[in-house]
Amino acid sequence: QVQLVESGGGLVQAGDSLRLSCAGSGRTFSSYAMGWFRQAPGKEREFVAAINWSGGRTPYAYSVKGRFTISRDNAKNTVYLQMNSLKPEDTAVYYCAARPGGGSTMTHDYDYWGQGTQVTVSS
């Protein structure tokens, strides 16, 4: 069982940066692949980035590639999403998720989810 808590969201202007954190519980956290997803009002939840247990593989959605960076610190049971050059279209609730095994870009592959943190980017 893994419990996830996101933090770091907020209201920023276009071009600003934010860093989201996802704190996980459990001694097996380091064995889980982690993902960040987001959901804008009226839209389906979509993949943003993922990272495997060692941090060696990090796929990104095309819309955020080059602007967002996912990383993890297994000693702190925490995964991060550094978001730079934010755009209004990045506005959404951001969720972290965990799954055993390798990372995935598919929402249904993840077993554990956090409650989400709101990111709002004004133009």
GROMACS .gro file of N, CA, C and O in nm:
model
  492
    1GLN      N    1   0.084  -0.119   0.000
    1GLN     CA    2   0.000   0.000   0.000
    1GLN      C    3   0.087   0.124   0.000
    1GLN      O    4   0.183   0.132   0.075
    2VAL      N    5   0.053   0.219  -0.085
    2VAL     CA    6   0.127   0.344  -0.094
    2VAL      C    7   0.029   0.460  -0.083
    2VAL      O    8  -0.075   0.459  -0.149
    3GLN      N    9   0.059   0.554   0.001
    3GLN     CA   10  -0.021   0.677   0.010
    3GLN      C   11   0.061   0.793  -0.045
    3GLN      O   12   0.179   0.805  -0.014
    4LEU      N   13  -0.004   0.877  -0.124
    4LEU     CA   14   0.065   0.985  -0.192
    4LEU      C   15   0.001   1.119  -0.158
    4LEU      O   16  -0.123   1.129  -0.158
    5VAL      N   17   0.083   1.219  -0.134
    5VAL     CA   18   0.033   1.353  -0.103
    5VAL      C   19   0.110   1.454  -0.187
    5VAL      O   20   0.232   1.467  -0.172
    6GLU      N   21   0.037   1.524  -0.273
    6GLU     CA   22   0.099   1.627  -0.357
    6GLU      C   23   0.098   1.762  -0.286
    6GLU      O   24   0.011   1.789  -0.203
    7SER      N   25   0.193   1.846  -0.324
    7SER     CA   26   0.198   1.983  -0.274
    7SER      C   27   0.274   2.068  -0.374
    7SER      O   28   0.339   2.015  -0.466
    8GLY      N   29   0.264   2.200  -0.355
    8GLY     CA   30   0.342   2.291  -0.439
    8GLY      C   31   0.264   2.365  -0.545
    8GLY      O   32   0.320   2.449  -0.615
    9GLY      N   33   0.136   2.334  -0.559
    9GLY     CA   34   0.056   2.403  -0.658
    9GLY      C   35   0.030   2.547  -0.617
    9GLY      O   36   0.060   2.589  -0.505
   10GLY      N   37  -0.028   2.623  -0.711
   10GLY     CA   38  -0.061   2.762  -0.680
   10GLY      C   39  -0.100   2.839  -0.803
   10GLY      O   40  -0.117   2.783  -0.911
   11LEU      N   41  -0.112   2.970  -0.784
   11LEU     CA   42  -0.148   3.062  -0.892
   11LEU      C   43  -0.022   3.137  -0.934
   11LEU      O   44   0.042   3.203  -0.850
   12VAL      N   45   0.013   3.126  -1.062
   12VAL     CA   46   0.131   3.193  -1.115
   12VAL      C   47   0.096   3.260  -1.247
   12VAL      O   48  -0.010   3.235  -1.304
   13GLN      N   49   0.189   3.340  -1.295
   13GLN     CA   50   0.171   3.404  -1.425
   13GLN      C   51   0.242   3.324  -1.535
   13GLN      O   52   0.335   3.246  -1.505
   14ALA      N   53   0.199   3.344  -1.655
   14ALA     CA   54   0.264   3.278  -1.769
   14ALA      C   55   0.413   3.310  -1.769
   14ALA      O   56   0.452   3.425  -1.747
   15GLY      N   57   0.493   3.207  -1.791
   15GLY     CA   58   0.638   3.223  -1.791
   15GLY      C   59   0.704   3.190  -1.659
   15GLY      O   60   0.826   3.174  -1.653
   16ASP      N   61   0.625   3.183  -1.553
   16ASP     CA   62   0.679   3.151  -1.421
   16ASP      C   63   0.709   3.001  -1.408
   16ASP      O   64   0.679   2.922  -1.499
   17SER      N   65   0.766   2.967  -1.293
   17SER     CA   66   0.800   2.828  -1.263
   17SER      C   67   0.734   2.784  -1.133
   17SER      O   68   0.705   2.867  -1.045
   18LEU      N   69   0.711   2.655  -1.123
   18LEU     CA   70   0.662   2.593  -1.000
   18LEU      C   71   0.728   2.457  -0.988
   18LEU      O   72   0.761   2.394  -1.089
   19ARG      N   73   0.744   2.412  -0.864
   19ARG     CA   74   0.789   2.276  -0.841
   19ARG      C   75   0.686   2.203  -0.757
   19ARG      O   76   0.659   2.244  -0.643
   20LEU      N   77   0.633   2.098  -0.812
   20LEU     CA   78   0.540   2.014  -0.739
   20LEU      C   79   0.616   1.902  -0.670
   20LEU      O   80   0.716   1.852  -0.723
   21SER      N   81   0.567   1.864  -0.553
   21SER     CA   82   0.624   1.752  -0.481
   21SER      C   83   0.516   1.648  -0.455
   21SER      O   84   0.399   1.681  -0.440
   22CYS      N   85   0.558   1.524  -0.449
   22CYS     CA   86   0.468   1.414  -0.417
   22CYS      C   87   0.538   1.327  -0.314
   22CYS      O   88   0.637   1.260  -0.346
   23ALA      N   89   0.488   1.331  -0.191
   23ALA     CA   90   0.547   1.254  -0.083
   23ALA      C   91   0.475   1.121  -0.070
   23ALA      O   92   0.351   1.118  -0.060
   24GLY      N   93   0.551   1.014  -0.069
   24GLY     CA   94   0.493   0.882  -0.061
   24GLY      C   95   0.524   0.814   0.072
   24GLY      O   96   0.628   0.841   0.135
   25SER      N   97   0.435   0.728   0.115
   25SER     CA   98   0.456   0.652   0.238
   25SER      C   99   0.494   0.509   0.200
   25SER      O  100   0.474   0.466   0.088
   26GLY      N  101   0.548   0.438   0.298
   26GLY     CA  102   0.577   0.297   0.274
   26GLY      C  103   0.723   0.271   0.244
   26GLY      O  104   0.790   0.348   0.175
   27ARG      N  105   0.770   0.160   0.297
   27ARG     CA  106   0.911   0.126   0.282
   27ARG      C  107   0.946   0.080   0.141
   27ARG      O  108   1.063   0.073   0.106
   28THR      N  109   0.843   0.046   0.060
   28THR     CA  110   0.870  -0.003  -0.074
   28THR      C  111   0.857   0.106  -0.180
   28THR      O  112   0.854   0.079  -0.298
   29PHE      N  113   0.847   0.232  -0.136
   29PHE     CA  114   0.827   0.342  -0.230
   29PHE      C  115   0.930   0.340  -0.341
   29PHE      O  116   0.897   0.365  -0.457
   30SER      N  117   1.054   0.312  -0.307
   30SER     CA  118   1.162   0.319  -0.407
   30SER      C  119   1.147   0.214  -0.516
   30SER      O  120   1.213   0.224  -0.620
   31SER      N  121   1.063   0.115  -0.496
   31SER     CA  122   1.045   0.011  -0.597
   31SER      C  123   0.933   0.044  -0.696
   31SER      O  124   0.915  -0.027  -0.794
   32TYR      N  125   0.863   0.153  -0.674
   32TYR     CA  126   0.751   0.191  -0.759
   32TYR      C  127   0.793   0.289  -0.868
   32TYR      O  128   0.873   0.380  -0.843
   33ALA      N  129   0.736   0.270  -0.985
   33ALA     CA  130   0.744   0.374  -1.086
   33ALA      C  131   0.641   0.480  -1.052
   33ALA      O  132   0.536   0.450  -0.996
   34MET      N  133   0.673   0.604  -1.085
   34MET     CA  134   0.586   0.716  -1.051
   34MET      C  135   0.547   0.794  -1.176
   34MET      O  136   0.626   0.804  -1.270
   35GLY      N  137   0.429   0.850  -1.172
   35GLY     CA  138   0.384   0.932  -1.284
   35GLY      C  139   0.317   1.058  -1.236
   35GLY      O  140   0.264   1.063  -1.125
   36TRP      N  141   0.323   1.161  -1.320
   36TRP     CA  142   0.245   1.282  -1.299
   36TRP      C  143   0.141   1.291  -1.411
   36TRP      O  144   0.173   1.271  -1.529
   37PHE      N  145   0.018   1.320  -1.372
   37PHE     CA  146  -0.091   1.339  -1.465
   37PHE      C  147  -0.158   1.472  -1.431
   37PHE      O  148  -0.137   1.527  -1.323
   38ARG      N  149  -0.242   1.521  -1.523
   38ARG     CA  150  -0.316   1.642  -1.495
   38ARG      C  151  -0.454   1.634  -1.557
   38ARG      O  152  -0.476   1.562  -1.655
   39GLN      N  153  -0.545   1.710  -1.497
   39GLN     CA  154  -0.681   1.712  -1.547
   39GLN      C  155  -0.734   1.855  -1.542
   39GLN      O  156  -0.744   1.914  -1.434
   40ALA      N  157  -0.764   1.907  -1.660
   40ALA     CA  158  -0.823   2.040  -1.671
   40ALA      C  159  -0.975   2.028  -1.667
   40ALA      O  160  -1.030   1.921  -1.698
   41PRO      N  161  -1.045   2.135  -1.631
   41PRO     CA  162  -1.192   2.129  -1.624
   41PRO      C  163  -1.251   2.085  -1.757
   41PRO      O  164  -1.217   2.136  -1.864
   42GLY      N  165  -1.340   1.986  -1.750
   42GLY     CA  166  -1.408   1.938  -1.869
   42GLY      C  167  -1.326   1.848  -1.958
   42GLY      O  168  -1.372   1.810  -2.067
   43LYS      N  169  -1.206   1.814  -1.914
   43LYS     CA  170  -1.119   1.729  -1.996
   43LYS      C  171  -1.082   1.602  -1.921
   43LYS      O  172  -1.094   1.595  -1.799
   44GLU      N  173  -1.036   1.503  -1.996
   44GLU     CA  174  -0.992   1.379  -1.934
   44GLU      C  175  -0.854   1.397  -1.871
   44GLU      O  176  -0.777   1.485  -1.911
   45ARG      N  177  -0.827   1.312  -1.775
   45ARG     CA  178  -0.695   1.314  -1.713
   45ARG      C  179  -0.592   1.271  -1.817
   45ARG      O  180  -0.613   1.174  -1.890
   46GLU      N  181  -0.480   1.344  -1.822
   46GLU     CA  182  -0.379   1.314  -1.924
   46GLU      C  183  -0.241   1.298  -1.862
   46GLU      O  184  -0.210   1.357  -1.758
   47PHE      N  185  -0.161   1.220  -1.930
   47PHE     CA  186  -0.024   1.193  -1.888
   47PHE      C  187   0.062   1.318  -1.902
   47PHE      O  188   0.050   1.391  -2.000
   48VAL      N  189   0.152   1.338  -1.805
   48VAL     CA  190   0.247   1.448  -1.811
   48VAL      C  191   0.390   1.395  -1.817
   48VAL      O  192   0.466   1.428  -1.908
   49ALA      N  193   0.426   1.312  -1.719
   49ALA     CA  194   0.563   1.259  -1.713
   49ALA      C  195   0.565   1.136  -1.624
   49ALA      O  196   0.476   1.118  -1.540
   50ALA      N  197   0.665   1.053  -1.642
   50ALA     CA  198   0.681   0.934  -1.559
   50ALA      C  199   0.828   0.910  -1.532
   50ALA      O  200   0.916   0.963  -1.603
   51ILE      N  201   0.855   0.833  -1.429
   51ILE     CA  202   0.992   0.801  -1.393
   51ILE      C  203   0.995   0.662  -1.334
   51ILE      O  204   0.909   0.625  -1.255
   52ASN      N  205   1.094   0.581  -1.374
   52ASN     CA  206   1.100   0.447  -1.318
   52ASN      C  207   1.168   0.451  -1.180
   52ASN      O  208   1.205   0.557  -1.131
   53TRP      N  209   1.183   0.335  -1.120
   53TRP     CA  210   1.226   0.332  -0.980
   53TRP      C  211   1.365   0.392  -0.961
   53TRP      O  212   1.393   0.454  -0.858
   54SER      N  213   1.449   0.379  -1.061
   54SER     CA  214   1.587   0.427  -1.047
   54SER      C  215   1.605   0.568  -1.101
   54SER      O  216   1.712   0.627  -1.087
   55GLY      N  217   1.503   0.620  -1.166
   55GLY     CA  218   1.516   0.752  -1.228
   55GLY      C  219   1.582   0.750  -1.364
   55GLY      O  220   1.610   0.855  -1.421
   56GLY      N  221   1.602   0.631  -1.419
   56GLY     CA  222   1.675   0.620  -1.544
   56GLY      C  223   1.593   0.637  -1.669
   56GLY      O  224   1.648   0.654  -1.777
   57ARG      N  225   1.461   0.629  -1.658
   57ARG     CA  226   1.376   0.644  -1.777
   57ARG      C  227   1.266   0.744  -1.745
   57ARG      O  228   1.190   0.725  -1.650
   58THR      N  229   1.256   0.849  -1.826
   58THR     CA  230   1.163   0.958  -1.796
   58THR      C  231   1.092   1.005  -1.922
   58THR      O  232   1.133   1.104  -1.983
   59PRO      N  233   0.985   0.937  -1.962
   59PRO     CA  234   0.907   0.987  -2.076
   59PRO      C  235   0.826   1.110  -2.037
   59PRO      O  236   0.787   1.127  -1.921
   60TYR      N  237   0.799   1.195  -2.136
   60TYR     CA  238   0.721   1.317  -2.116
   60TYR      C  239   0.614   1.329  -2.224
   60TYR      O  240   0.632   1.282  -2.336
   61ALA      N  241   0.506   1.395  -2.189
   61ALA     CA  242   0.408   1.433  -2.289
   61ALA      C  243   0.472   1.537  -2.381
   61ALA      O  244   0.554   1.619  -2.338
   62TYR      N  245   0.432   1.534  -2.507
   62TYR     CA  246   0.491   1.626  -2.604
   62TYR      C  247   0.469   1.772  -2.563
   62TYR      O  248   0.556   1.856  -2.580
   63SER      N  249   0.354   1.798  -2.502
   63SER     CA  250   0.318   1.936  -2.468
   63SER      C  251   0.406   1.996  -2.359
   63SER      O  252   0.409   2.118  -2.342
   64VAL      N  253   0.475   1.913  -2.282
   64VAL     CA  254   0.557   1.965  -2.172
   64VAL      C  255   0.706   1.937  -2.190
   64VAL      O  256   0.788   1.986  -2.112
   65LYS      N  257   0.740   1.862  -2.291
   65LYS     CA  258   0.880   1.825  -2.311
   65LYS      C  259   0.966   1.949  -2.331
   65LYS      O  260   0.930   2.039  -2.407
   66GLY      N  261   1.076   1.953  -2.259
   66GLY     CA  262   1.165   2.068  -2.265
   66GLY      C  263   1.132   2.177  -2.163
   66GLY      O  264   1.213   2.266  -2.140
   67ARG      N  265   1.013   2.169  -2.104
   67ARG     CA  266   0.973   2.268  -2.002
   67ARG      C  267   0.961   2.206  -1.864
   67ARG      O  268   0.990   2.271  -1.764
   68PHE      N  269   0.918   2.081  -1.857
   68PHE     CA  270   0.897   2.012  -1.729
   68PHE      C  271   1.006   1.907  -1.710
   68PHE      O  272   1.053   1.845  -1.807
   69THR      N  273   1.042   1.885  -1.584
   69THR     CA  274   1.140   1.782  -1.550
   69THR      C  275   1.091   1.703  -1.430
   69THR      O  276   1.058   1.762  -1.326
   70ILE      N  277   1.085   1.572  -1.445
   70ILE     CA  278   1.047   1.484  -1.334
   70ILE      C  279   1.174   1.427  -1.272
   70ILE      O  280   1.272   1.397  -1.342
   71SER      N  281   1.173   1.415  -1.140
   71SER     CA  282   1.287   1.356  -1.070
   71SER      C  283   1.236   1.292  -0.942
   71SER      O  284   1.121   1.312  -0.903
   72ARG      N  285   1.321   1.214  -0.878
   72ARG     CA  286   1.280   1.151  -0.754
   72ARG      C  287   1.398   1.142  -0.659
   72ARG      O  288   1.514   1.133  -0.702
   73ASP      N  289   1.365   1.142  -0.530
   73ASP     CA  290   1.464   1.122  -0.424
   73ASP      C  291   1.411   1.008  -0.339
   73ASP      O  292   1.324   1.029  -0.254
   74ASN      N  293   1.460   0.889  -0.363
   74ASN     CA  294   1.407   0.772  -0.292
   74ASN      C  295   1.439   0.775  -0.142
   74ASN      O  296   1.366   0.718  -0.062
   75ALA      N  297   1.546   0.843  -0.105
   75ALA     CA  298   1.577   0.856   0.038
   75ALA      C  299   1.471   0.937   0.111
   75ALA      O  300   1.450   0.920   0.231
   76LYS      N  301   1.405   1.026   0.038
   76LYS     CA  302   1.301   1.110   0.097
   76LYS      C  303   1.161   1.064   0.057
   76LYS      O  304   1.062   1.131   0.091
   77ASN      N  305   1.152   0.953  -0.017
   77ASN     CA  306   1.021   0.904  -0.064
   77ASN      C  307   0.943   1.014  -0.136
   77ASN      O  308   0.822   1.030  -0.114
   78THR      N  309   1.011   1.087  -0.221
   78THR     CA  310   0.948   1.204  -0.284
   78THR      C  311   0.980   1.207  -0.434
   78THR      O  312   1.093   1.177  -0.475
   79VAL      N  313   0.879   1.244  -0.510
   79VAL     CA  314   0.893   1.268  -0.654
   79VAL      C  315   0.860   1.413  -0.680
   79VAL      O  316   0.772   1.471  -0.615
   80TYR      N  317   0.932   1.473  -0.773
   80TYR     CA  318   0.917   1.614  -0.804
   80TYR      C  319   0.877   1.634  -0.950
   80TYR      O  320   0.909   1.553  -1.037
   81LEU      N  321   0.811   1.745  -0.975
   81LEU     CA  322   0.785   1.789  -1.111
   81LEU      C  323   0.821   1.937  -1.118
   81LEU      O  324   0.749   2.021  -1.064
   82GLN      N  325   0.935   1.966  -1.178
   82GLN     CA  326   0.977   2.104  -1.198
   82GLN      C  327   0.913   2.154  -1.326
   82GLN      O  328   0.933   2.095  -1.433
   83MET      N  329   0.836   2.261  -1.315
   83MET     CA  330   0.763   2.315  -1.428
   83MET      C  331   0.812   2.456  -1.457
   83MET      O  332   0.798   2.545  -1.374
   84ASN      N  333   0.873   2.473  -1.573
   84ASN     CA  334   0.925   2.602  -1.615
   84ASN      C  335   0.845   2.655  -1.735
   84ASN      O  336   0.776   2.579  -1.803
   85SER      N  337   0.858   2.784  -1.760
   85SER     CA  338   0.791   2.846  -1.874
   85SER      C  339   0.644   2.807  -1.881
   85SER      O  340   0.593   2.766  -1.985
   86LEU      N  341   0.576   2.821  -1.770
   86LEU     CA  342   0.437   2.778  -1.762
   86LEU      C  343   0.348   2.859  -1.856
   86LEU      O  344   0.370   2.979  -1.878
   87LYS      N  345   0.248   2.792  -1.909
   87LYS     CA  346   0.152   2.851  -2.002
   87LYS      C  347   0.011   2.839  -1.944
   87LYS      O  348  -0.015   2.749  -1.865
   88PRO      N  349  -0.081   2.925  -1.986
   88PRO     CA  350  -0.219   2.912  -1.937
   88PRO      C  351  -0.278   2.774  -1.962
   88PRO      O  352  -0.357   2.724  -1.880
   89GLU      N  353  -0.239   2.710  -2.070
   89GLU     CA  354  -0.292   2.576  -2.099
   89GLU      C  355  -0.237   2.468  -2.007
   89GLU      O  356  -0.281   2.353  -2.014
   90ASP      N  357  -0.143   2.503  -1.921
   90ASP     CA  358  -0.096   2.409  -1.819
   90ASP      C  359  -0.186   2.408  -1.696
   90ASP      O  360  -0.166   2.328  -1.605
   91THR      N  361  -0.283   2.497  -1.693
   91THR     CA  362  -0.376   2.504  -1.581
   91THR      C  363  -0.454   2.374  -1.567
   91THR      O  364  -0.516   2.327  -1.663
   92ALA      N  365  -0.446   2.314  -1.448
   92ALA     CA  366  -0.511   2.184  -1.425
   92ALA      C  367  -0.487   2.144  -1.279
   92ALA      O  368  -0.407   2.206  -1.209
   93VAL      N  369  -0.557   2.040  -1.239
   93VAL     CA  370  -0.522   1.971  -1.115
   93VAL      C  371  -0.417   1.866  -1.151
   93VAL      O  372  -0.438   1.786  -1.243
   94TYR      N  373  -0.307   1.868  -1.078
   94TYR     CA  374  -0.197   1.776  -1.105
   94TYR      C  375  -0.198   1.664  -1.001
   94TYR      O  376  -0.206   1.690  -0.881
   95TYR      N  377  -0.188   1.541  -1.050
   95TYR     CA  378  -0.190   1.423  -0.966
   95TYR      C  379  -0.061   1.344  -0.983
   95TYR      O  380  -0.009   1.332  -1.094
   96CYS      N  381  -0.013   1.288  -0.872
   96CYS     CA  382   0.093   1.190  -0.885
   96CYS      C  383   0.033   1.051  -0.864
   96CYS      O  384  -0.072   1.036  -0.800
   97ALA      N  385   0.099   0.952  -0.919
   97ALA     CA  386   0.049   0.817  -0.914
   97ALA      C  387   0.166   0.719  -0.907
   97ALA      O  388   0.277   0.752  -0.950
   98ALA      N  389   0.139   0.602  -0.853
   98ALA     CA  390   0.243   0.501  -0.835
   98ALA      C  391   0.197   0.367  -0.888
   98ALA      O  392   0.079   0.333  -0.882
   99ARG      N  393   0.293   0.290  -0.939
   99ARG     CA  394   0.265   0.155  -0.985
   99ARG      C  395   0.389   0.071  -0.967
   99ARG      O  396   0.502   0.121  -0.980
  100PRO      N  397   0.371  -0.057  -0.936
  100PRO     CA  398   0.487  -0.145  -0.930
  100PRO      C  399   0.538  -0.170  -1.072
  100PRO      O  400   0.464  -0.159  -1.169
  101GLY      N  401   0.665  -0.200  -1.082
  101GLY     CA  402   0.721  -0.227  -1.213
  101GLY      C  403   0.765  -0.101  -1.283
  101GLY      O  404   0.801  -0.002  -1.220
  102GLY      N  405   0.763  -0.105  -1.415
  102GLY     CA  406   0.814   0.006  -1.494
  102GLY      C  407   0.714   0.119  -1.509
  102GLY      O  408   0.595   0.104  -1.481
  103GLY      N  409   0.765   0.234  -1.553
  103GLY     CA  410   0.679   0.349  -1.573
  103GLY      C  411   0.583   0.328  -1.689
  103GLY      O  412   0.606   0.244  -1.775
  104SER      N  413   0.476   0.403  -1.691
  104SER     CA  414   0.376   0.394  -1.797
  104SER      C  415   0.316   0.531  -1.823
  104SER      O  416   0.311   0.615  -1.733
  105THR      N  417   0.271   0.551  -1.945
  105THR     CA  418   0.202   0.675  -1.980
  105THR      C  419   0.051   0.661  -1.968
  105THR      O  420  -0.022   0.756  -1.996
  106MET      N  421   0.004   0.544  -1.929
  106MET     CA  422  -0.139   0.515  -1.928
  106MET      C  423  -0.198   0.529  -1.789
  106MET      O  424  -0.149   0.468  -1.692
  107THR      N  425  -0.305   0.606  -1.778
  107THR     CA  426  -0.369   0.630  -1.649
  107THR      C  427  -0.409   0.500  -1.580
  107THR      O  428  -0.386   0.483  -1.460
  108HIS      N  429  -0.467   0.407  -1.655
  108HIS     CA  430  -0.521   0.286  -1.594
  108HIS      C  431  -0.413   0.189  -1.546
  108HIS      O  432  -0.444   0.091  -1.479
  109ASP      N  433  -0.288   0.216  -1.577
  109ASP     CA  434  -0.179   0.129  -1.531
  109ASP      C  435  -0.138   0.158  -1.387
  109ASP      O  436  -0.063   0.081  -1.327
  110TYR      N  437  -0.182   0.269  -1.333
  110TYR     CA  438  -0.138   0.310  -1.200
  110TYR      C  439  -0.237   0.266  -1.093
  110TYR      O  440  -0.357   0.278  -1.108
  111ASP      N  441  -0.182   0.218  -0.982
  111ASP     CA  442  -0.263   0.163  -0.874
  111ASP      C  443  -0.295   0.263  -0.764
  111ASP      O  444  -0.397   0.249  -0.697
  112TYR      N  445  -0.207   0.358  -0.741
  112TYR     CA  446  -0.222   0.450  -0.629
  112TYR      C  447  -0.217   0.594  -0.679
  112TYR      O  448  -0.134   0.627  -0.764
  113TRP      N  449  -0.304   0.678  -0.622
  113TRP     CA  450  -0.316   0.816  -0.664
  113TRP      C  451  -0.319   0.910  -0.544
  113TRP      O  452  -0.375   0.875  -0.440
  114GLY      N  453  -0.263   1.028  -0.562
  114GLY     CA  454  -0.277   1.133  -0.462
  114GLY      C  455  -0.406   1.209  -0.484
  114GLY      O  456  -0.484   1.179  -0.576
  115GLN      N  457  -0.429   1.310  -0.399
  115GLN     CA  458  -0.555   1.385  -0.404
  115GLN      C  459  -0.550   1.499  -0.503
  115GLN      O  460  -0.654   1.557  -0.536
  116GLY      N  461  -0.430   1.532  -0.552
  116GLY     CA  462  -0.417   1.637  -0.652
  116GLY      C  463  -0.382   1.772  -0.592
  116GLY      O  464  -0.413   1.801  -0.476
  117THR      N  465  -0.317   1.855  -0.672
  117THR     CA  466  -0.285   1.992  -0.633
  117THR      C  467  -0.314   2.082  -0.753
  117THR      O  468  -0.280   2.050  -0.866
  118GLN      N  469  -0.379   2.195  -0.726
  118GLN     CA  470  -0.423   2.285  -0.832
  118GLN      C  471  -0.308   2.374  -0.878
  118GLN      O  472  -0.240   2.437  -0.797
  119VAL      N  473  -0.293   2.380  -1.010
  119VAL     CA  474  -0.199   2.474  -1.071
  119VAL      C  475  -0.279   2.564  -1.165
  119VAL      O  476  -0.349   2.514  -1.253
  120THR      N  477  -0.270   2.693  -1.142
  120THR     CA  478  -0.341   2.789  -1.226
  120THR      C  479  -0.240   2.888  -1.283
  120THR      O  480  -0.164   2.949  -1.207
  121VAL      N  481  -0.239   2.901  -1.415
  121VAL     CA  482  -0.146   2.990  -1.482
  121VAL      C  483  -0.226   3.100  -1.551
  121VAL      O  484  -0.306   3.072  -1.640
  122SER      N  485  -0.204   3.222  -1.509
  122SER     CA  486  -0.275   3.335  -1.569
  122SER      C  487  -0.194   3.394  -1.684
  122SER      O  488  -0.071   3.391  -1.683
  123SER      N  489  -0.265   3.450  -1.780
  123SER     CA  490  -0.197   3.507  -1.898
  123SER      C  491  -0.162   3.653  -1.877
  123SER      O  492  -0.203   3.716  -1.782
   0.00000   0.00000   0.00000
